[in-house]
CSV table of N, CA and C in Angstrom, one decimal:
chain,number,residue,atom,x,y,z
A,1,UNK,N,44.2,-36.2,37.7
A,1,UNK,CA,43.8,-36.3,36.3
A,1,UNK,C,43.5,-37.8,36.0
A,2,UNK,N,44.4,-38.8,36.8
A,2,UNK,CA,43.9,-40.2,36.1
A,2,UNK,C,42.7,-40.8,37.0
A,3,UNK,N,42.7,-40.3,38.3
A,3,UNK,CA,41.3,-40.7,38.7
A,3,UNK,C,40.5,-40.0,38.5
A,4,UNK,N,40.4,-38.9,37.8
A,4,UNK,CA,38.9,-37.7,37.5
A,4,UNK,C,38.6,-37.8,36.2
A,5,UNK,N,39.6,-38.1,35.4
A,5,UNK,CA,39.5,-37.9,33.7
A,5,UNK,C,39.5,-39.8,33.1
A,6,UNK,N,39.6,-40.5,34.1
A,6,UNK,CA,40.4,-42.2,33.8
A,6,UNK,C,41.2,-41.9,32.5
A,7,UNK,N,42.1,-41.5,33.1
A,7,UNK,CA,43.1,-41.3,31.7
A,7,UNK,C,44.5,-42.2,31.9
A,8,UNK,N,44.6,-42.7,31.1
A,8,UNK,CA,46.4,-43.6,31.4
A,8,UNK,C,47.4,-42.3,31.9
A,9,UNK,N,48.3,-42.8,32.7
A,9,UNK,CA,49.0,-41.6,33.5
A,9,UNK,C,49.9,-40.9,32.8
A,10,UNK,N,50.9,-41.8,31.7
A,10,UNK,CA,51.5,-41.0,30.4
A,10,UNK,C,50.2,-40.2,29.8
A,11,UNK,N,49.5,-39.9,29.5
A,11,UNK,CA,48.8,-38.9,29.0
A,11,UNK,C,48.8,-37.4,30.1
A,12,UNK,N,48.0,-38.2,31.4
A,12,UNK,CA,48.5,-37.1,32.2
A,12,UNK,C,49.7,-36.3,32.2
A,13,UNK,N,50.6,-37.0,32.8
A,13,UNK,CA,52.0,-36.3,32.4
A,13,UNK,C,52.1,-35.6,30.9
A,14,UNK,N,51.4,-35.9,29.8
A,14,UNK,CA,51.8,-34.5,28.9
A,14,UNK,C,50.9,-33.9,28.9
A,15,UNK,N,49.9,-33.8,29.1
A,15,UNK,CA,49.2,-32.5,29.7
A,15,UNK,C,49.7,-31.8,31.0
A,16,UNK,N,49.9,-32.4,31.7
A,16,UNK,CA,50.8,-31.3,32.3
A,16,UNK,C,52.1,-30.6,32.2
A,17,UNK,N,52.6,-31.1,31.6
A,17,UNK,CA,53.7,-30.8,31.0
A,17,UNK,C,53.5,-30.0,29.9
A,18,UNK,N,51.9,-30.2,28.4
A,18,UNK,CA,51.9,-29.0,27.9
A,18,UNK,C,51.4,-27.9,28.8
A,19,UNK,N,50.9,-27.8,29.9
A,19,UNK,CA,49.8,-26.3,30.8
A,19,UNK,C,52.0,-26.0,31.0
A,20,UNK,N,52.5,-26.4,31.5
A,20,UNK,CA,53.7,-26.0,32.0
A,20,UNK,C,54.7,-25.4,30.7
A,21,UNK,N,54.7,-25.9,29.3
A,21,UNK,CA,55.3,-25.5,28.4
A,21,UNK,C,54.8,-24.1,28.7
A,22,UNK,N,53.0,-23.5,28.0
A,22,UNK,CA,52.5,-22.6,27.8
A,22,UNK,C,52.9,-21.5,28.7
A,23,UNK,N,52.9,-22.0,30.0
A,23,UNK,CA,53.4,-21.3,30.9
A,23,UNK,C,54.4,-20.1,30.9
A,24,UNK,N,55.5,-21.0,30.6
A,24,UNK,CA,56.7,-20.9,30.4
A,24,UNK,C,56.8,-19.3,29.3
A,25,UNK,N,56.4,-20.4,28.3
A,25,UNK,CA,56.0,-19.4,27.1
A,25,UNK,C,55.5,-18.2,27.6
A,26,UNK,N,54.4,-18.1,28.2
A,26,UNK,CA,53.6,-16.8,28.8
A,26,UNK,C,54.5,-16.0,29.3
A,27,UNK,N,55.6,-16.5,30.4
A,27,UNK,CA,56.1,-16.0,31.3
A,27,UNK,C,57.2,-14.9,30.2
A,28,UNK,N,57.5,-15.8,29.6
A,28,UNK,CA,59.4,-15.6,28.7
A,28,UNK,C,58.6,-14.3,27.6
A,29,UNK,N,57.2,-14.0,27.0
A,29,UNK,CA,56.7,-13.0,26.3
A,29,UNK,C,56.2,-11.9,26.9
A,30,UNK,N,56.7,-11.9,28.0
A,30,UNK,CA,55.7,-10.4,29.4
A,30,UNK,C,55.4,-9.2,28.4
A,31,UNK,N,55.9,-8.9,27.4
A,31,UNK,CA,55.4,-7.5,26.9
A,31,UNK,C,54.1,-7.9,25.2
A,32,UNK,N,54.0,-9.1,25.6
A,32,UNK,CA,52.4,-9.6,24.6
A,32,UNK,C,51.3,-9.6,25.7
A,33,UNK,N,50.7,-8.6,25.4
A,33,UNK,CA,49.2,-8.5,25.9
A,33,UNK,C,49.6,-7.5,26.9
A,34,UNK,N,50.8,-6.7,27.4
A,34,UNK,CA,50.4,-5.6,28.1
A,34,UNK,C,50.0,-5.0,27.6
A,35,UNK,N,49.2,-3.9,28.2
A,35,UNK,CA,47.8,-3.0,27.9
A,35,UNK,C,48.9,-1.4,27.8
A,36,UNK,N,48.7,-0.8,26.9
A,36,UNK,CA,49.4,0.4,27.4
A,36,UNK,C,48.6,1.9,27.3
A,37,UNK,N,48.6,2.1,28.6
A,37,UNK,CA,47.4,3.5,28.3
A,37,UNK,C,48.3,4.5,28.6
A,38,UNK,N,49.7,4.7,29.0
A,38,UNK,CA,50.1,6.2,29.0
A,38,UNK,C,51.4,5.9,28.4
A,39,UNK,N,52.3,7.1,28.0
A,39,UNK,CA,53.7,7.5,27.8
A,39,UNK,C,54.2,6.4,29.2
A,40,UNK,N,54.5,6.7,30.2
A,40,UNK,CA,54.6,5.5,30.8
A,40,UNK,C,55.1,4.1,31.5
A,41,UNK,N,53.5,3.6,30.8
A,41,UNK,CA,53.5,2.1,30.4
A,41,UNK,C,54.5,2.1,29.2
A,42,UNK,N,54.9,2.8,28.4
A,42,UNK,CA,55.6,2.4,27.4
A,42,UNK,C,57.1,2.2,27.7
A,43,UNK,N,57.4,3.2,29.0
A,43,UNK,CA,58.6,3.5,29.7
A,43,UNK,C,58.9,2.6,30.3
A,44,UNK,N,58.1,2.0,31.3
A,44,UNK,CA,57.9,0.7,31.9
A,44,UNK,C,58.2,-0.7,31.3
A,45,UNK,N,57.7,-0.7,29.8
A,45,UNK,CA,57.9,-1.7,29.0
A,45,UNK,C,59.3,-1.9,28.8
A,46,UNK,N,59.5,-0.8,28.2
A,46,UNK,CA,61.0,-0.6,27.1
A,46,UNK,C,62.1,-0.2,28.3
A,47,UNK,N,62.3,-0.9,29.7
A,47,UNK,CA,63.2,-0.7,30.4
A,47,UNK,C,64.8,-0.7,29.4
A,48,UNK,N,65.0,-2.2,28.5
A,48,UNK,CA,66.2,-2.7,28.0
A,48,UNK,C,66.4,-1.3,27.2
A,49,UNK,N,65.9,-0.5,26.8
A,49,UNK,CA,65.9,0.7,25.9
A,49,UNK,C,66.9,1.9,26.0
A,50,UNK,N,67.1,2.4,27.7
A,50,UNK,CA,67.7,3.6,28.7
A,50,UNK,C,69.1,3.6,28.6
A,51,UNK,N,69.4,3.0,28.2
A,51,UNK,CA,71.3,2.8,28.2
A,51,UNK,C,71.8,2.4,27.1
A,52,UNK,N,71.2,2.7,25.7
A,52,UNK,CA,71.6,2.0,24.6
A,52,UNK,C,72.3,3.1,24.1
A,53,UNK,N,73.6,2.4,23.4
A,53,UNK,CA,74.4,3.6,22.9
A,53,UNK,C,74.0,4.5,21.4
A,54,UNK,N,73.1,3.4,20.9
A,54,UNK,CA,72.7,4.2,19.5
A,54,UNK,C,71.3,4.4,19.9
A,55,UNK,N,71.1,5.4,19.1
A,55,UNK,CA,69.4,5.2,18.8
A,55,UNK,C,68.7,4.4,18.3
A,56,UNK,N,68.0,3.5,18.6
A,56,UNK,CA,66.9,2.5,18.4
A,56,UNK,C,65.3,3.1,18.3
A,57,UNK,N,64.7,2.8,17.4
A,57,UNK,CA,63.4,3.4,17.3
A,57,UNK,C,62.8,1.7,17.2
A,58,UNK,N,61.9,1.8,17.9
A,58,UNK,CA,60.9,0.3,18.0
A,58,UNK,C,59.4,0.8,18.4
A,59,UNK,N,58.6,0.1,17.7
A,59,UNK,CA,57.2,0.2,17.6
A,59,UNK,C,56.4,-0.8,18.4
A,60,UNK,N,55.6,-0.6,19.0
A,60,UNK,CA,54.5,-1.3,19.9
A,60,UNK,C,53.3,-1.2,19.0
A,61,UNK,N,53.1,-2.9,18.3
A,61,UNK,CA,51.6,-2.9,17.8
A,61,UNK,C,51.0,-3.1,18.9
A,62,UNK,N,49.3,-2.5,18.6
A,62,UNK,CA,48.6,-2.8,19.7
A,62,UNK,C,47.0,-2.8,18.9
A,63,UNK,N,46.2,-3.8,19.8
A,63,UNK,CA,45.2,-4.2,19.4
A,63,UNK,C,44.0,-3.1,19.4
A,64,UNK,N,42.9,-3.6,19.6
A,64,UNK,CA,41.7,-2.7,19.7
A,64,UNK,C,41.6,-2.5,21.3
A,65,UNK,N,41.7,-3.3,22.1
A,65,UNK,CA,42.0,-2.6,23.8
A,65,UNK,C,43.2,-2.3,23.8
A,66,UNK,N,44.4,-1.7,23.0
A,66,UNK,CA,45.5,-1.3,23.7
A,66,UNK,C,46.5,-2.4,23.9
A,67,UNK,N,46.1,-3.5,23.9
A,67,UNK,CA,47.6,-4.6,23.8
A,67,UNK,C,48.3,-4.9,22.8
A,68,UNK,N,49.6,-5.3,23.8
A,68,UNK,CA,50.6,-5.1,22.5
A,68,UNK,C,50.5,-6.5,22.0
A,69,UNK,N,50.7,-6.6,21.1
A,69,UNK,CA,50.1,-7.5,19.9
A,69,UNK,C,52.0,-7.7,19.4
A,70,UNK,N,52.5,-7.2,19.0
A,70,UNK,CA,53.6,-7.3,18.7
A,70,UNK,C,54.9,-5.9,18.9
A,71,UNK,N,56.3,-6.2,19.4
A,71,UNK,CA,57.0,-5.0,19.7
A,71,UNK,C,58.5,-5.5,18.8
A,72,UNK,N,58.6,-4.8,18.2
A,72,UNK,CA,59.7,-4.7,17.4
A,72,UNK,C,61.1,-3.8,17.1
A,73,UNK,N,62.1,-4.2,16.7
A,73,UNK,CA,63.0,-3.1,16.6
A,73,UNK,C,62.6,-2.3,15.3
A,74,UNK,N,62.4,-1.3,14.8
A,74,UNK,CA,62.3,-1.0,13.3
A,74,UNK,C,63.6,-0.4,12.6
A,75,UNK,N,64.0,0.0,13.4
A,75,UNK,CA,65.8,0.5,13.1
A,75,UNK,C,66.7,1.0,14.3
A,76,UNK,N,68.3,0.9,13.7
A,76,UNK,CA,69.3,1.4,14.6
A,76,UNK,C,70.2,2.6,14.2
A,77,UNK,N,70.3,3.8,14.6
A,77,UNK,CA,70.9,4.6,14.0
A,77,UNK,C,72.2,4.8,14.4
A,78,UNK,N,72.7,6.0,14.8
A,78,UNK,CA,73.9,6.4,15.1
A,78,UNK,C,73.7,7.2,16.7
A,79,UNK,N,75.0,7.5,16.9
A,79,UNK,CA,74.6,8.2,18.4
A,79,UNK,C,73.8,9.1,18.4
A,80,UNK,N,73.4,9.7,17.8
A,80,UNK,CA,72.1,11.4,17.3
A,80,UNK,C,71.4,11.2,16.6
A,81,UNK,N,71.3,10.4,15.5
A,81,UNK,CA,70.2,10.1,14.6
A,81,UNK,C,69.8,8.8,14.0
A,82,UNK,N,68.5,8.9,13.7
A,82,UNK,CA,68.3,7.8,13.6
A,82,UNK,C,67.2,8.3,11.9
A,83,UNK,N,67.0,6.6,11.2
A,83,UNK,CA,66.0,7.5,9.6
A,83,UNK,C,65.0,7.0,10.2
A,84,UNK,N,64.0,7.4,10.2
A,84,UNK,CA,62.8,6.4,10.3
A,84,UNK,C,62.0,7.1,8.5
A,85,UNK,N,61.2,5.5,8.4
A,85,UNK,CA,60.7,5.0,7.1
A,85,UNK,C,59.2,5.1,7.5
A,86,UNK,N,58.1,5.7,6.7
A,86,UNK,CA,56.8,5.3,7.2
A,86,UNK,C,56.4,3.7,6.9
A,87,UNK,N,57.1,3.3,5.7
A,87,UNK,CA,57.0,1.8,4.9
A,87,UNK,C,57.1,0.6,6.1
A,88,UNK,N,58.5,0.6,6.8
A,88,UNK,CA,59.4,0.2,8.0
A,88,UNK,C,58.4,0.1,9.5
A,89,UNK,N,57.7,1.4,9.4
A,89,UNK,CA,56.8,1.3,10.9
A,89,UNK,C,55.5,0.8,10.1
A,90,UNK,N,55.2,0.9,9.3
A,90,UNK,CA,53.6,0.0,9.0
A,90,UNK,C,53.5,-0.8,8.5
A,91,UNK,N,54.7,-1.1,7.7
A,91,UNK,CA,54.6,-2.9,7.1
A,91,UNK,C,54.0,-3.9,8.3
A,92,UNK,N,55.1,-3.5,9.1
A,92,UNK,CA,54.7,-4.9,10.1
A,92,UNK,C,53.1,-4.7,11.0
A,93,UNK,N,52.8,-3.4,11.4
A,93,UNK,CA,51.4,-3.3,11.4
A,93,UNK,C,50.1,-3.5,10.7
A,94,UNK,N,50.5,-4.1,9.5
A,94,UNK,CA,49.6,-4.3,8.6
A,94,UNK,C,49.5,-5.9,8.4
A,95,UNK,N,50.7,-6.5,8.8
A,95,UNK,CA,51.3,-7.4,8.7
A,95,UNK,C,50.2,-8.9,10.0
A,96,UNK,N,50.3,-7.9,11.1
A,96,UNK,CA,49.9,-8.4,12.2
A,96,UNK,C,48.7,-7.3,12.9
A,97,UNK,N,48.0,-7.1,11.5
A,97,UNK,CA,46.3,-6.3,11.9
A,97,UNK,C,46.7,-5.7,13.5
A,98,UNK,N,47.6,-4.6,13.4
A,98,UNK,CA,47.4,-3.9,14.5
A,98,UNK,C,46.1,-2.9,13.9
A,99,UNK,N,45.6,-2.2,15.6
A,99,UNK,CA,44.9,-1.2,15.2
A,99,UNK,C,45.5,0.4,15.1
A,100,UNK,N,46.6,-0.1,16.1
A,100,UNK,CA,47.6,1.3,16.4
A,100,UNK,C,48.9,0.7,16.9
A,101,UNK,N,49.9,2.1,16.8
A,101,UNK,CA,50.9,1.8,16.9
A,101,UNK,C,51.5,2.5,18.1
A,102,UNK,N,52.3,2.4,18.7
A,102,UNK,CA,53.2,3.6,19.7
A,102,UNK,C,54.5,3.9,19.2
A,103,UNK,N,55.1,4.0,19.5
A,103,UNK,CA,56.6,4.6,18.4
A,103,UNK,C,57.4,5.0,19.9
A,104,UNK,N,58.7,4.5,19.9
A,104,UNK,CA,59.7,5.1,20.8
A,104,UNK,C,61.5,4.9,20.3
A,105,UNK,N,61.8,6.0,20.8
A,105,UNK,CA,63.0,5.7,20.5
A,105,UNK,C,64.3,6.2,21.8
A,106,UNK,N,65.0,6.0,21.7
A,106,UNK,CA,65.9,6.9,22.4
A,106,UNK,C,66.7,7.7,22.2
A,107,UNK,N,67.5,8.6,23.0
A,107,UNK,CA,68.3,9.5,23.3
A,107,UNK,C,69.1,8.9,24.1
A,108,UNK,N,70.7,8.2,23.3
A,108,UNK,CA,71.5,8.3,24.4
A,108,UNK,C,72.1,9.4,25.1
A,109,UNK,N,71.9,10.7,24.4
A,109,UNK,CA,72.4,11.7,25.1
A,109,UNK,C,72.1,12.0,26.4
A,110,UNK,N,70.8,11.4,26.4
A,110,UNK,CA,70.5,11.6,27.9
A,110,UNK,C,69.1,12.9,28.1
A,111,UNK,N,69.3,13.5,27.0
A,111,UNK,CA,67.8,14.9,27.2
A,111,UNK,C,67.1,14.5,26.1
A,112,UNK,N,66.1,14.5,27.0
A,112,UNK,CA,64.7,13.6,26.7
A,112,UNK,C,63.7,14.6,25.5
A,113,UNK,N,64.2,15.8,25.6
A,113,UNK,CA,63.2,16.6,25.2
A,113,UNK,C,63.1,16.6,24.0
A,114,UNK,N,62.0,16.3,23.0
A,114,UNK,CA,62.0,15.8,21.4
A,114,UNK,C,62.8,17.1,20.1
A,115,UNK,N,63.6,16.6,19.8
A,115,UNK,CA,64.3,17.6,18.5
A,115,UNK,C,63.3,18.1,17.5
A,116,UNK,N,63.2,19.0,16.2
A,116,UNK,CA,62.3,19.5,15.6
A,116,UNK,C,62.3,18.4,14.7
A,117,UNK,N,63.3,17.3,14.3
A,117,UNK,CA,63.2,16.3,13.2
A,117,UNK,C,62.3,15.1,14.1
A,118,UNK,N,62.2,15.1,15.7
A,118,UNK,CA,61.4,14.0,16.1
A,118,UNK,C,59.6,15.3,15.9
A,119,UNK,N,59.4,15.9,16.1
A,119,UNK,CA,58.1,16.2,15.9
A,119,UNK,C,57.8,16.1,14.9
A,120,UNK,N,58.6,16.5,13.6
A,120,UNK,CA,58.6,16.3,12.0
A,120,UNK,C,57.9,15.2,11.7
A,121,UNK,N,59.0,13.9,12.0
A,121,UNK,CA,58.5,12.9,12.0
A,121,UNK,C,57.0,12.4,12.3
A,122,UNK,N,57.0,12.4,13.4
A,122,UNK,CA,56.3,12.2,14.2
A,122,UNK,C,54.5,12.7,13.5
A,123,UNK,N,54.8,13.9,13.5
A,123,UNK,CA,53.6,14.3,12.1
A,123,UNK,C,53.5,13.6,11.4
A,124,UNK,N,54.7,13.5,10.0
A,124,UNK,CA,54.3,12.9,9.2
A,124,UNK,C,54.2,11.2,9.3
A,125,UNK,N,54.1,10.2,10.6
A,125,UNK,CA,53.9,9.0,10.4
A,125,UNK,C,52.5,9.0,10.9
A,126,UNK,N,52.4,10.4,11.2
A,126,UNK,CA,50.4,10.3,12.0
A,126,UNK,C,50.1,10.4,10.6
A,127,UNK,N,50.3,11.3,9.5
A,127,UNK,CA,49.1,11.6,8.6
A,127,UNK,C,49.1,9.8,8.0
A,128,UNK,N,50.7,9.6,7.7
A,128,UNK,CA,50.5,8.2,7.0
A,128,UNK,C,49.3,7.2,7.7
A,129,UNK,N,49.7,7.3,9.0
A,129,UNK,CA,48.8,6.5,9.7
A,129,UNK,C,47.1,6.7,9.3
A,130,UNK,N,46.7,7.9,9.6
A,130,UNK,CA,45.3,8.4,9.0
A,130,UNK,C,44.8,8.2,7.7
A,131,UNK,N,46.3,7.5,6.9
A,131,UNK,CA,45.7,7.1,5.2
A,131,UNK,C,45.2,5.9,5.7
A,132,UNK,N,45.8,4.7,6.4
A,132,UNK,CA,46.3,3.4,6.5
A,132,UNK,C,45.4,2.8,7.3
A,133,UNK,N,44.5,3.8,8.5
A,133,UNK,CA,43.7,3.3,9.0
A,133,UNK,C,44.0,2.6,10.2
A,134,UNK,N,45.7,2.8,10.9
A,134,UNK,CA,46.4,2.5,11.5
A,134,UNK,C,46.5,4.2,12.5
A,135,UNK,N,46.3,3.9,14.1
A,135,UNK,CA,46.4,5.5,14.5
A,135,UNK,C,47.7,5.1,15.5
A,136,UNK,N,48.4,6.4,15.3
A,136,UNK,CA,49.7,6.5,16.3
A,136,UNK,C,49.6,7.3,17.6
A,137,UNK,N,49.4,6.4,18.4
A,137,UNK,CA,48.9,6.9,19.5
A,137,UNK,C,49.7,8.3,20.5
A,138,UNK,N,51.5,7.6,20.1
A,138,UNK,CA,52.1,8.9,20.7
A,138,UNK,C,53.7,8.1,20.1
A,139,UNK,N,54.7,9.2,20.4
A,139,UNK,CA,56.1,8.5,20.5
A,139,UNK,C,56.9,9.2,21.7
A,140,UNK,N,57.1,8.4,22.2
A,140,UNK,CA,57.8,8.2,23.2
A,140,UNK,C,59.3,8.4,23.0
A,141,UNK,N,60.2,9.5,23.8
A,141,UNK,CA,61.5,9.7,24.0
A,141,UNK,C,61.9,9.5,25.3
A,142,UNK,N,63.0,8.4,24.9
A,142,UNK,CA,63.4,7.1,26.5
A,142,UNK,C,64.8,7.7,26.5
A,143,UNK,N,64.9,8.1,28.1
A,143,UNK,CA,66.7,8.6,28.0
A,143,UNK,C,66.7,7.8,29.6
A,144,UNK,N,68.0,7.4,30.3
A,144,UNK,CA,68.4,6.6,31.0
A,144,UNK,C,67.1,6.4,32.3
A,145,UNK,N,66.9,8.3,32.7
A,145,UNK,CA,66.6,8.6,34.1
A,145,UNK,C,64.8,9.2,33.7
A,146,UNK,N,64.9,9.5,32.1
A,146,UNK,CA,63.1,10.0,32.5
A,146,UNK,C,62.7,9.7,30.5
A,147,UNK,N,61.7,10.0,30.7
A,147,UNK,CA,60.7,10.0,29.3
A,147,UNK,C,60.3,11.3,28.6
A,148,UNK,N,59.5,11.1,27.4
A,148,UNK,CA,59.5,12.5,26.9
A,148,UNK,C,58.0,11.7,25.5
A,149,UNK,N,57.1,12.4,26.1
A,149,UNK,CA,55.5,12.5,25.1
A,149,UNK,C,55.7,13.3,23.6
A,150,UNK,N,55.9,12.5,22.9
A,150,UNK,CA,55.9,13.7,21.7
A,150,UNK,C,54.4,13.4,21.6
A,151,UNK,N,53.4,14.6,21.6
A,151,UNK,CA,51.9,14.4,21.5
A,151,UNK,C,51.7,13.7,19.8
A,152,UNK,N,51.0,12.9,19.8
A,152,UNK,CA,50.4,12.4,18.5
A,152,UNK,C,49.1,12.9,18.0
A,153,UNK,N,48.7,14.3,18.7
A,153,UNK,CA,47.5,14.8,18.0
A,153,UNK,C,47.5,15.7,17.6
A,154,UNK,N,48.5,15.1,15.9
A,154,UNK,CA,48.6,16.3,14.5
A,154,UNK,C,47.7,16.1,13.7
């Protein structure tokens, strides 16, 4: 840099040092800018998720190609249930111009398979979605050893 750019070498040294901050930064955010195209990728994401003793529901904003733009907790429930709020999952979507959302939560029970209060749900944060202009792509039920699609095309 100081013989290509003739730059004093303290300057060099902080530009290299900021490419290596960014770096850093890039490395320590791995789940900004994955792309998520299936049930999955979401599974793949949300590894820290499989062994949580309460239910946790967290949302994946995601842009117009599918990256996640922002991933958040939106609430913590109890060992079986959890509330979810339509207000809670789209505030911060609206917040941070997602175009869509993914929705997962867990099952510490361990059976993946979605309860009639997760399809309920699940419906009604699609229609909200469809006021808001915000689409919910799917939600996802994460248990230690496998996954579970609640379909999002209500």
């Amino acid at each position: 840099l100081v013989k290509e750019l003739s730059i004093p070498i303290t300057k060099a040294y902080a530009i290299i040092a900021a490419g290596e901050l960014g770096r850093r930064l890039y490395d320590r955010s791995s789940s900004v800018f994955t792309t998520i195209r299936n049930a999955k990728d979401v599974y793949d994401l949300l590894t820290d998720m499989r062994n949580l003793p309460k239910e946790h529901l967290r949302a994946l904003y995601l842009n117009v190609h599918n990256r996640v733009i922002a991933n958040e907790v939106i609430s913590i429930g109890t060992v079986n249930s959890n509330v979810i709020h339509a207000r809670e999952v789209f505030g911060p979507a609206i917040q941070c111009n997602a175009v869509a959302v993914v929705l997962a939560h867990n099952h510490p029970s361990g059976e993946s398979a979605p309860s009639d209060q997760d399809i309920e749900v699940t419906k009604q944060l699609v229609q909200a979605g469809k006021i808001l202009g915000i689409r919910v792509l799917d939600h996802v039920i994460i248990t230690a050893n496998a996954f579970t699609s609640v379909s999002a095309d209500y």
